[in-house]
Tab-separated table of C-alpha atoms in Angstrom:
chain	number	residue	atom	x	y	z
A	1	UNK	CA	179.106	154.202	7.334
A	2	UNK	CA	182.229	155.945	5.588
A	3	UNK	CA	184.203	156.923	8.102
A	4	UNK	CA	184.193	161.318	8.023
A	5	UNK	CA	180.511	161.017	8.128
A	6	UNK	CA	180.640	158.972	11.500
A	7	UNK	CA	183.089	161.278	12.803
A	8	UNK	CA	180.933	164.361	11.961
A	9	UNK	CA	177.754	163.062	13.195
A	10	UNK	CA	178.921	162.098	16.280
A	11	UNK	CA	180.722	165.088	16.880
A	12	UNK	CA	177.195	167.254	15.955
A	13	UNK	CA	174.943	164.953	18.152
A	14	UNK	CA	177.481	165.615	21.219
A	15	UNK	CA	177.064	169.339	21.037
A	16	UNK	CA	173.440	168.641	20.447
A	17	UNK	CA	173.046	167.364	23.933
A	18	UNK	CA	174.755	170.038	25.246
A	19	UNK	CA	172.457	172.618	23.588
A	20	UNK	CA	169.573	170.426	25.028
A	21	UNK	CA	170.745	170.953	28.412
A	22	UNK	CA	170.754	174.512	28.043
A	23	UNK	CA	167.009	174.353	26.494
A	24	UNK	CA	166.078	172.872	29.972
A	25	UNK	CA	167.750	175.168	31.599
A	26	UNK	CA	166.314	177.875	30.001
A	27	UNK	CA	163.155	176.102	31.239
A	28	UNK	CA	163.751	175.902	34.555
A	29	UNK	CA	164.620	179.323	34.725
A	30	UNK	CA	161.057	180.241	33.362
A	31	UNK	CA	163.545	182.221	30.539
A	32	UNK	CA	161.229	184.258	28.053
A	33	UNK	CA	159.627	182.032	26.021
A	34	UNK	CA	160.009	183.571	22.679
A	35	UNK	CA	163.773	182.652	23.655
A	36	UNK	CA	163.241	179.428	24.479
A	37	UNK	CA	161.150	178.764	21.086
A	38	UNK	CA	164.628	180.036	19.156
A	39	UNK	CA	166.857	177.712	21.360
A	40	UNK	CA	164.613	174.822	20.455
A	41	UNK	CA	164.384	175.638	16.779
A	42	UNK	CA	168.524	175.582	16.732
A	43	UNK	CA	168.486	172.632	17.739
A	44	UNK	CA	166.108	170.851	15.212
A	45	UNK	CA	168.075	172.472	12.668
A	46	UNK	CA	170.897	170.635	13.774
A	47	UNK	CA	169.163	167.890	13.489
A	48	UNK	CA	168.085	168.257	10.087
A	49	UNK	CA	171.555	168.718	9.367
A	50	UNK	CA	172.891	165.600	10.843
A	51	UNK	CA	169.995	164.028	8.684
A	52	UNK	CA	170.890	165.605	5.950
A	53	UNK	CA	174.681	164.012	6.503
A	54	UNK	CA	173.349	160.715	7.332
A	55	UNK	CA	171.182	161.109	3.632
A	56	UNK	CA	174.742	161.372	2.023
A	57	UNK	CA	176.212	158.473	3.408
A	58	UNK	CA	173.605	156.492	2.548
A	59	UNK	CA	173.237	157.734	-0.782
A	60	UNK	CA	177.030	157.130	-1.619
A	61	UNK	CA	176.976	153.200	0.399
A	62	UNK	CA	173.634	151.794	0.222
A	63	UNK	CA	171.307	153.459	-2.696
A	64	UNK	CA	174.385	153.337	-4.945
A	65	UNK	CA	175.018	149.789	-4.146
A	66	UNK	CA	171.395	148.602	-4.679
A	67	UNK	CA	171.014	150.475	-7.784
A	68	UNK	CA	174.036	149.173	-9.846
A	69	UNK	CA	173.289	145.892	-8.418
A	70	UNK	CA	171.392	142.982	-9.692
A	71	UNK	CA	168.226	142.856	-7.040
A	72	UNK	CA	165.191	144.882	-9.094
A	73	UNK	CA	163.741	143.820	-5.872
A	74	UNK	CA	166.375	145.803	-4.013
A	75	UNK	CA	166.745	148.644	-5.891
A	76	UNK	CA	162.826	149.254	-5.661
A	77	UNK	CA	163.026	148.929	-1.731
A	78	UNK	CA	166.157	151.820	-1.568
A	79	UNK	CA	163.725	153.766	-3.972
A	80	UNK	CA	160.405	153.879	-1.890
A	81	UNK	CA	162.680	154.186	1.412
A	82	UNK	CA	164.118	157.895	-0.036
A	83	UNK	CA	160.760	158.593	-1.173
A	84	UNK	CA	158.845	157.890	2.385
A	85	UNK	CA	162.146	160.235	3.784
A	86	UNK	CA	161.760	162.741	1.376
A	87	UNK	CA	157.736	162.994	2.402
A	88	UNK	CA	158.027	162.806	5.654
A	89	UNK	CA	160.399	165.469	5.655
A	90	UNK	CA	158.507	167.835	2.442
A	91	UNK	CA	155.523	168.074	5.047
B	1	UNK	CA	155.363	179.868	32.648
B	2	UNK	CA	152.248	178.324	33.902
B	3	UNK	CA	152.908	175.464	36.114
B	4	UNK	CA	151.249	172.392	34.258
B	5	UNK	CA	153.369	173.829	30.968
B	6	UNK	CA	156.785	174.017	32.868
B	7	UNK	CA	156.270	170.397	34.242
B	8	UNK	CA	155.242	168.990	31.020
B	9	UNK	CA	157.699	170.550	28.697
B	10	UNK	CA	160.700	169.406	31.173
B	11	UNK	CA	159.746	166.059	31.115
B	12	UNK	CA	159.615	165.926	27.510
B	13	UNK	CA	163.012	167.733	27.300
B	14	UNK	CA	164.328	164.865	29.428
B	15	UNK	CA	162.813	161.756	27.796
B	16	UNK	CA	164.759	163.661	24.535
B	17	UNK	CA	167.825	163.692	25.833
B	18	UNK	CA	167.603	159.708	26.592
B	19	UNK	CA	166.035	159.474	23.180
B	20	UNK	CA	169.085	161.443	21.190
B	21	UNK	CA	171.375	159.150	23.314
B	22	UNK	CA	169.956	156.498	21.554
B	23	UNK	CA	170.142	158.104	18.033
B	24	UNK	CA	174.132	158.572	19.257
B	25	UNK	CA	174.398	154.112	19.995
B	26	UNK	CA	172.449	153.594	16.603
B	27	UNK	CA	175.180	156.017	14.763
B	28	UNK	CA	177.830	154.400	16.867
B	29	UNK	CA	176.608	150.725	15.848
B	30	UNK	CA	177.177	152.122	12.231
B	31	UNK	CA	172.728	150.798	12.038
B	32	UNK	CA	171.113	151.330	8.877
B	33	UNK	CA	171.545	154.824	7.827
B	34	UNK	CA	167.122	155.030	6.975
B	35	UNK	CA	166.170	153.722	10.624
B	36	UNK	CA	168.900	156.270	11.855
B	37	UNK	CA	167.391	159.474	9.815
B	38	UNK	CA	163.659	158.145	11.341
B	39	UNK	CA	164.883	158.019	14.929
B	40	UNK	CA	166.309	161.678	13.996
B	41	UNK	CA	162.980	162.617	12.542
B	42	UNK	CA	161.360	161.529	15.799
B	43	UNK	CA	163.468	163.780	18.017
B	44	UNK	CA	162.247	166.651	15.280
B	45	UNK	CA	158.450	166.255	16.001
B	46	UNK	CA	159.061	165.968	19.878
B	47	UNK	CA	161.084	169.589	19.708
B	48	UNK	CA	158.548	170.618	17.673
B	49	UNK	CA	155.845	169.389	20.385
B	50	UNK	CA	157.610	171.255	23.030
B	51	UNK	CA	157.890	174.377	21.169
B	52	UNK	CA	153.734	174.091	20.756
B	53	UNK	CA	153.232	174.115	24.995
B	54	UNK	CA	155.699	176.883	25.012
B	55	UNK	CA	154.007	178.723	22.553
B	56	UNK	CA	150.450	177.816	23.628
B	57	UNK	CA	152.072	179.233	26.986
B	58	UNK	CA	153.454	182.658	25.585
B	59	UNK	CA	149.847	183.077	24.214
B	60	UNK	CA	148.267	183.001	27.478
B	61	UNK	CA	150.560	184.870	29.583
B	62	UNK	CA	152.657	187.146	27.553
B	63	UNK	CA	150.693	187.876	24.489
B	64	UNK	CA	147.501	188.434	26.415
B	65	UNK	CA	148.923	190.976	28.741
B	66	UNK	CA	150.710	192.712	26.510
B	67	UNK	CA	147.889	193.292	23.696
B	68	UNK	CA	145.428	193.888	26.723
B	69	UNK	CA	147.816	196.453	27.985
B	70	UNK	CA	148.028	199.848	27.674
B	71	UNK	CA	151.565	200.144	25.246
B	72	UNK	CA	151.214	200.309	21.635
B	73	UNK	CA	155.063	199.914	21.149
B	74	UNK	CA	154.725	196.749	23.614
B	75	UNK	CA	151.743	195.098	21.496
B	76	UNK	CA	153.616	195.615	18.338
B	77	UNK	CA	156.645	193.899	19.489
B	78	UNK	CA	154.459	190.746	20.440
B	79	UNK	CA	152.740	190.330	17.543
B	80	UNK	CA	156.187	191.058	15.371
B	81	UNK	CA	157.708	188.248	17.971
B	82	UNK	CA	154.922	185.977	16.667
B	83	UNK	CA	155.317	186.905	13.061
B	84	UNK	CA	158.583	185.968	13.213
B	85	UNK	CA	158.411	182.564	15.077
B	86	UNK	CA	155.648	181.467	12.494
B	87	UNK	CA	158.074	182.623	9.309
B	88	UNK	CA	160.435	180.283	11.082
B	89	UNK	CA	158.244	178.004	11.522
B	90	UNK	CA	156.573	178.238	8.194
B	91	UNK	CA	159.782	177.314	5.714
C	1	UNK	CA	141.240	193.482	5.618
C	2	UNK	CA	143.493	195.717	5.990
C	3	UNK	CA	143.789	197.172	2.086
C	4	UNK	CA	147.816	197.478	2.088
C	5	UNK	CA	147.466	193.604	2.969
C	6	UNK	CA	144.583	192.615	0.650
C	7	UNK	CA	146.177	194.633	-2.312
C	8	UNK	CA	149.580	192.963	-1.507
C	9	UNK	CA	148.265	189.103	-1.351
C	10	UNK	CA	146.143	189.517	-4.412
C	11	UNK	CA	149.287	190.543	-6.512
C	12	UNK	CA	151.002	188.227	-5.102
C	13	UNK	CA	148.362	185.347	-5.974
C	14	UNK	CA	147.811	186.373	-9.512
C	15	UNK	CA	151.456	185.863	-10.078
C	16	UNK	CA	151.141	182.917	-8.524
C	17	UNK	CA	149.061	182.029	-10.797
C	18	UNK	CA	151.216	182.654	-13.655
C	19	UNK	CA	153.860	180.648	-12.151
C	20	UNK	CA	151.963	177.474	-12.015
C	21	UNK	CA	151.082	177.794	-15.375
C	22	UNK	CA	154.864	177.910	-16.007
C	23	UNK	CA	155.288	174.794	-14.452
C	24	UNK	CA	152.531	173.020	-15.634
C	25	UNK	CA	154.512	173.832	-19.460
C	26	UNK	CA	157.200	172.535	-18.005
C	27	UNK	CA	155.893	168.795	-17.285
C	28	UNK	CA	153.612	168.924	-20.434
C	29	UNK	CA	157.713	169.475	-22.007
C	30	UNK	CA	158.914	166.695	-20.283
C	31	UNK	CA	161.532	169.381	-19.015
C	32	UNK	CA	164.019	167.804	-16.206
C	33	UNK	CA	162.513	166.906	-12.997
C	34	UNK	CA	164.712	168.767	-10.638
C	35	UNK	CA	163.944	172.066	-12.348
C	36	UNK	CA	160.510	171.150	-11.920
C	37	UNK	CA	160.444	170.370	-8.513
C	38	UNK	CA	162.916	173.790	-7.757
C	39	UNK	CA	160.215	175.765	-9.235
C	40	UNK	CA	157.358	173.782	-7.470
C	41	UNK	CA	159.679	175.025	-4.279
C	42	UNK	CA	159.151	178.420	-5.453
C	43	UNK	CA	155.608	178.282	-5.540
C	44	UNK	CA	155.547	177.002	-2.160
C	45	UNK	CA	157.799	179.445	-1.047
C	46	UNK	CA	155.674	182.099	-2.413
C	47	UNK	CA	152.694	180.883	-0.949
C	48	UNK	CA	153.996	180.491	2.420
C	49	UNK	CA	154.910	184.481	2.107
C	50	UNK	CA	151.468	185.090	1.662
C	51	UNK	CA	149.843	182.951	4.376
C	52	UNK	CA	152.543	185.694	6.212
C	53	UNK	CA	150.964	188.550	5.029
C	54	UNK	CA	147.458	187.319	6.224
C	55	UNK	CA	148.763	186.171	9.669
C	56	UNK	CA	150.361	189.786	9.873
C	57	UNK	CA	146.735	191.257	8.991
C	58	UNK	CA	144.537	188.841	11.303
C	59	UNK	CA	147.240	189.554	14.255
C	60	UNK	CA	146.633	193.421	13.741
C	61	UNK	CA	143.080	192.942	13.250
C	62	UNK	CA	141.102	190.126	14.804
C	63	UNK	CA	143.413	189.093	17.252
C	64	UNK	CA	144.149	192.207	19.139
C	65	UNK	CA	140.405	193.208	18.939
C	66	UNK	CA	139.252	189.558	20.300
C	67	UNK	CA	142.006	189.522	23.106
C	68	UNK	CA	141.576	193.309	24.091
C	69	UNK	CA	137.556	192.609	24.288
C	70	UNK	CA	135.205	191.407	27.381
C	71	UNK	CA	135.146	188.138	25.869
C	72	UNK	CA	137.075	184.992	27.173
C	73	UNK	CA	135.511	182.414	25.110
C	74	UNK	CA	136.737	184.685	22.080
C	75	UNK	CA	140.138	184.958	23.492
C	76	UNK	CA	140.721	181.561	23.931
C	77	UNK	CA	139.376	181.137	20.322
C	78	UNK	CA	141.617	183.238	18.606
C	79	UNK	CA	144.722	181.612	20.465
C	80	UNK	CA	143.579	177.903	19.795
C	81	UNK	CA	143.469	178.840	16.221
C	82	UNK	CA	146.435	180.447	16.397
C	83	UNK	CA	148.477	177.603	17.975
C	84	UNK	CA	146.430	175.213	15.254
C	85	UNK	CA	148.061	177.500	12.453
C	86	UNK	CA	151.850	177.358	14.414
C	87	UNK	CA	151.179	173.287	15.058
C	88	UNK	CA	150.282	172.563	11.205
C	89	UNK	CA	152.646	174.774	10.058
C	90	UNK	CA	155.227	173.226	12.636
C	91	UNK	CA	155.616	169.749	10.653
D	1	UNK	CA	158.825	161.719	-17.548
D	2	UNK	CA	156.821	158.360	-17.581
D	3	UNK	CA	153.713	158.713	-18.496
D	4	UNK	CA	151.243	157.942	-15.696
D	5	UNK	CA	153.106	160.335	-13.623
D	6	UNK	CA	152.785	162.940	-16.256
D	7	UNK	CA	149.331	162.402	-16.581
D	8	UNK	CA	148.755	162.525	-12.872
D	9	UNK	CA	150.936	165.238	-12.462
D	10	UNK	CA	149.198	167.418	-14.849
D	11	UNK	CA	145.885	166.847	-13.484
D	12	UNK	CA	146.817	167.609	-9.971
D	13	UNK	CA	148.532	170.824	-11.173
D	14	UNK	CA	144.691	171.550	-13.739
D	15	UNK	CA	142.674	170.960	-10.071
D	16	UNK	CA	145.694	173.248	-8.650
D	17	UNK	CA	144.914	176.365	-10.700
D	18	UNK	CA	141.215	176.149	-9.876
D	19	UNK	CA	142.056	176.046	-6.198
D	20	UNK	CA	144.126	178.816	-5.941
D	21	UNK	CA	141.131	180.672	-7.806
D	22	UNK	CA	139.144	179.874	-4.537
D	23	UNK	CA	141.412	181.345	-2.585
D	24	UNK	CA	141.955	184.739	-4.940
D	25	UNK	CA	137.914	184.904	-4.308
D	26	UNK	CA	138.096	184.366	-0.563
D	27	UNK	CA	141.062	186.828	-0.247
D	28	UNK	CA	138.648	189.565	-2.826
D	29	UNK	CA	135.854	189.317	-0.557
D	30	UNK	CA	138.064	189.440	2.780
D	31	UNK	CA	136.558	186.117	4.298
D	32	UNK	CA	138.111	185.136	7.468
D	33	UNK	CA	142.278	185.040	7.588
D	34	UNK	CA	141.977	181.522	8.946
D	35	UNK	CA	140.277	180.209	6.387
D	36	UNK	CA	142.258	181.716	4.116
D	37	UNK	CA	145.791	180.412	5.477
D	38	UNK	CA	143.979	176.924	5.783
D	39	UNK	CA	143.280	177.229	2.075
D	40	UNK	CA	146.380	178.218	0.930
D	41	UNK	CA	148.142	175.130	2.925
D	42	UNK	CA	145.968	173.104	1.526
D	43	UNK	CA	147.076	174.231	-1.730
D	44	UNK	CA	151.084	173.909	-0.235
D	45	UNK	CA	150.455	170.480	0.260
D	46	UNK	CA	148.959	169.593	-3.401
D	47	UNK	CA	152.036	170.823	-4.243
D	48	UNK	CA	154.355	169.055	-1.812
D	49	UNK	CA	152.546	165.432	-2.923
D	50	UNK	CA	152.921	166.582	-6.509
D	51	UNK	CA	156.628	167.141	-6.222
D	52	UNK	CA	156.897	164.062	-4.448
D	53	UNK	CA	155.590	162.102	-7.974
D	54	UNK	CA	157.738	164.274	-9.315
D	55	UNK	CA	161.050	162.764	-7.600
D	56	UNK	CA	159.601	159.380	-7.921
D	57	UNK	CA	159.806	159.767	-11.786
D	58	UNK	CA	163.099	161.238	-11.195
D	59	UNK	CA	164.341	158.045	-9.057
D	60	UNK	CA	162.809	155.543	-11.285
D	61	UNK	CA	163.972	157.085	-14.288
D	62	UNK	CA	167.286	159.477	-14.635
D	63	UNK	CA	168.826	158.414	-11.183
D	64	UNK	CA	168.625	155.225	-11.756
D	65	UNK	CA	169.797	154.894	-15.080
D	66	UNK	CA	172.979	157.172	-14.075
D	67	UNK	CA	173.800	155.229	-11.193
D	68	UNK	CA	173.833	152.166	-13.203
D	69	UNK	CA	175.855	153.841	-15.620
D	70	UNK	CA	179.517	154.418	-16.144
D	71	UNK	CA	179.814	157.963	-15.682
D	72	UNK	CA	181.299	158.524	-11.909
D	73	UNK	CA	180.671	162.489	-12.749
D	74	UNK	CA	177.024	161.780	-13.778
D	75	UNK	CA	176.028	159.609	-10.328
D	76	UNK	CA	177.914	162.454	-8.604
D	77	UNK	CA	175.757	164.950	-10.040
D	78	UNK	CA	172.093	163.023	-9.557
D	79	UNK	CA	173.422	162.116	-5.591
D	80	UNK	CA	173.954	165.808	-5.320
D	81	UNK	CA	170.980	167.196	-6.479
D	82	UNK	CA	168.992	164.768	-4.591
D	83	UNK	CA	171.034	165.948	-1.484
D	84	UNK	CA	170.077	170.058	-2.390
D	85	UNK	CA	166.816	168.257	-2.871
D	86	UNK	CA	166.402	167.088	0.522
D	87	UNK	CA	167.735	169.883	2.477
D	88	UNK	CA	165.616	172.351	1.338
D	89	UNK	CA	162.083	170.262	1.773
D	90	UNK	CA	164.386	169.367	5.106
D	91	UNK	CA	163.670	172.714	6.594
């Protein structure tokens, strides 16, 4: 993993847990709900954007690797794994 | 919130936090970029999960009292509430 | 149906319309795939705007009449199709 | 645009047009909202598993070839548009 992606994911998923906390929190303290639903949607599109981070590191290592490499076989596989990511996440 | 919702939507927020823990070791392990955007997709689905019980429990408190209550203004601003989580919801 | 609703979603479907036609051109042009897919986005985009629009009309309409009324087996029917809508729409 | 995803393609998007027909006709003679939204999401996801051949033309065709090639500014450009690809299905 090139090494200012690392840094920047890790960094994200550490405030991610602390946003957690304060979803349960909010939970415990029977907050309004509507409220909570917002928390809760911050925080899976902080998610998304570590994923999206993660994407381009492994588009600049990995895919481009396979594909200007010798392996048909490989370069398939890197292929169908972006296109199983990109339908999970196109639902 | 309705007592079997609060219960169930704090244990799912804690099982998460273990569960984005893990997404932190895979990162820090530098694992395979794919496996770590499917752990991160996992995490999604579960937030989105709790955001369903606390919905399905805004419904049957909130909502209902306000629309079977006696202020217009009050009705309104649930339903505009809901419009707004589903917008959200629906990108 | 309320008729500011109904007139809105119909104009917006018939230039829906027209927009998939565009796009259909566009593969039968071999045009390039990420300006397909963009305006395959837009579409979806579009359409998700109107699935708004009717949520915003059933929530004025059905909704408020089912959950203000005697029934309880209606109630509970409009809300478990609600949260069905929010769930699917949720992925 | 190889040709049995154009020909797929094209048929899904012929199938499309009569679909979102239906719903024009459901919305004309005000049939129930939920029906309606679950028609039109069925139509979203047509769409969403059409653009998905779409990329997989895209990956097996231009992306490949330019991240085999010697262009560093070309592979930029595919890896980036992938990336805007993925982040906005991502949301």
């Amino acid at each position: 993993m090139q090494k200012k992606f690392k840094k920047q994911i890790l960094n994200r998923i550490s405030y991610l847990s602390g946003h957690l906390k304060g979803v349960k929190k909010m939970v415990q303290n029977e907050e309004y709900c509507i409220d909570i639903i917002k928390q809760n949607k911050a925080v899976i599109a902080a998610l998304k954007k570590i994923n999206d981070l993660v994407l381009e590191n492994h588009l600049n290592t990995c895919v481009t690797e396979a594909i200007r490499g010798e392996s048909l076989k490989e370069r398939k596989k890197k292929i169908s794994e972006l296109l199983e990511i990109f339908k999970n996440s196109n639902k």
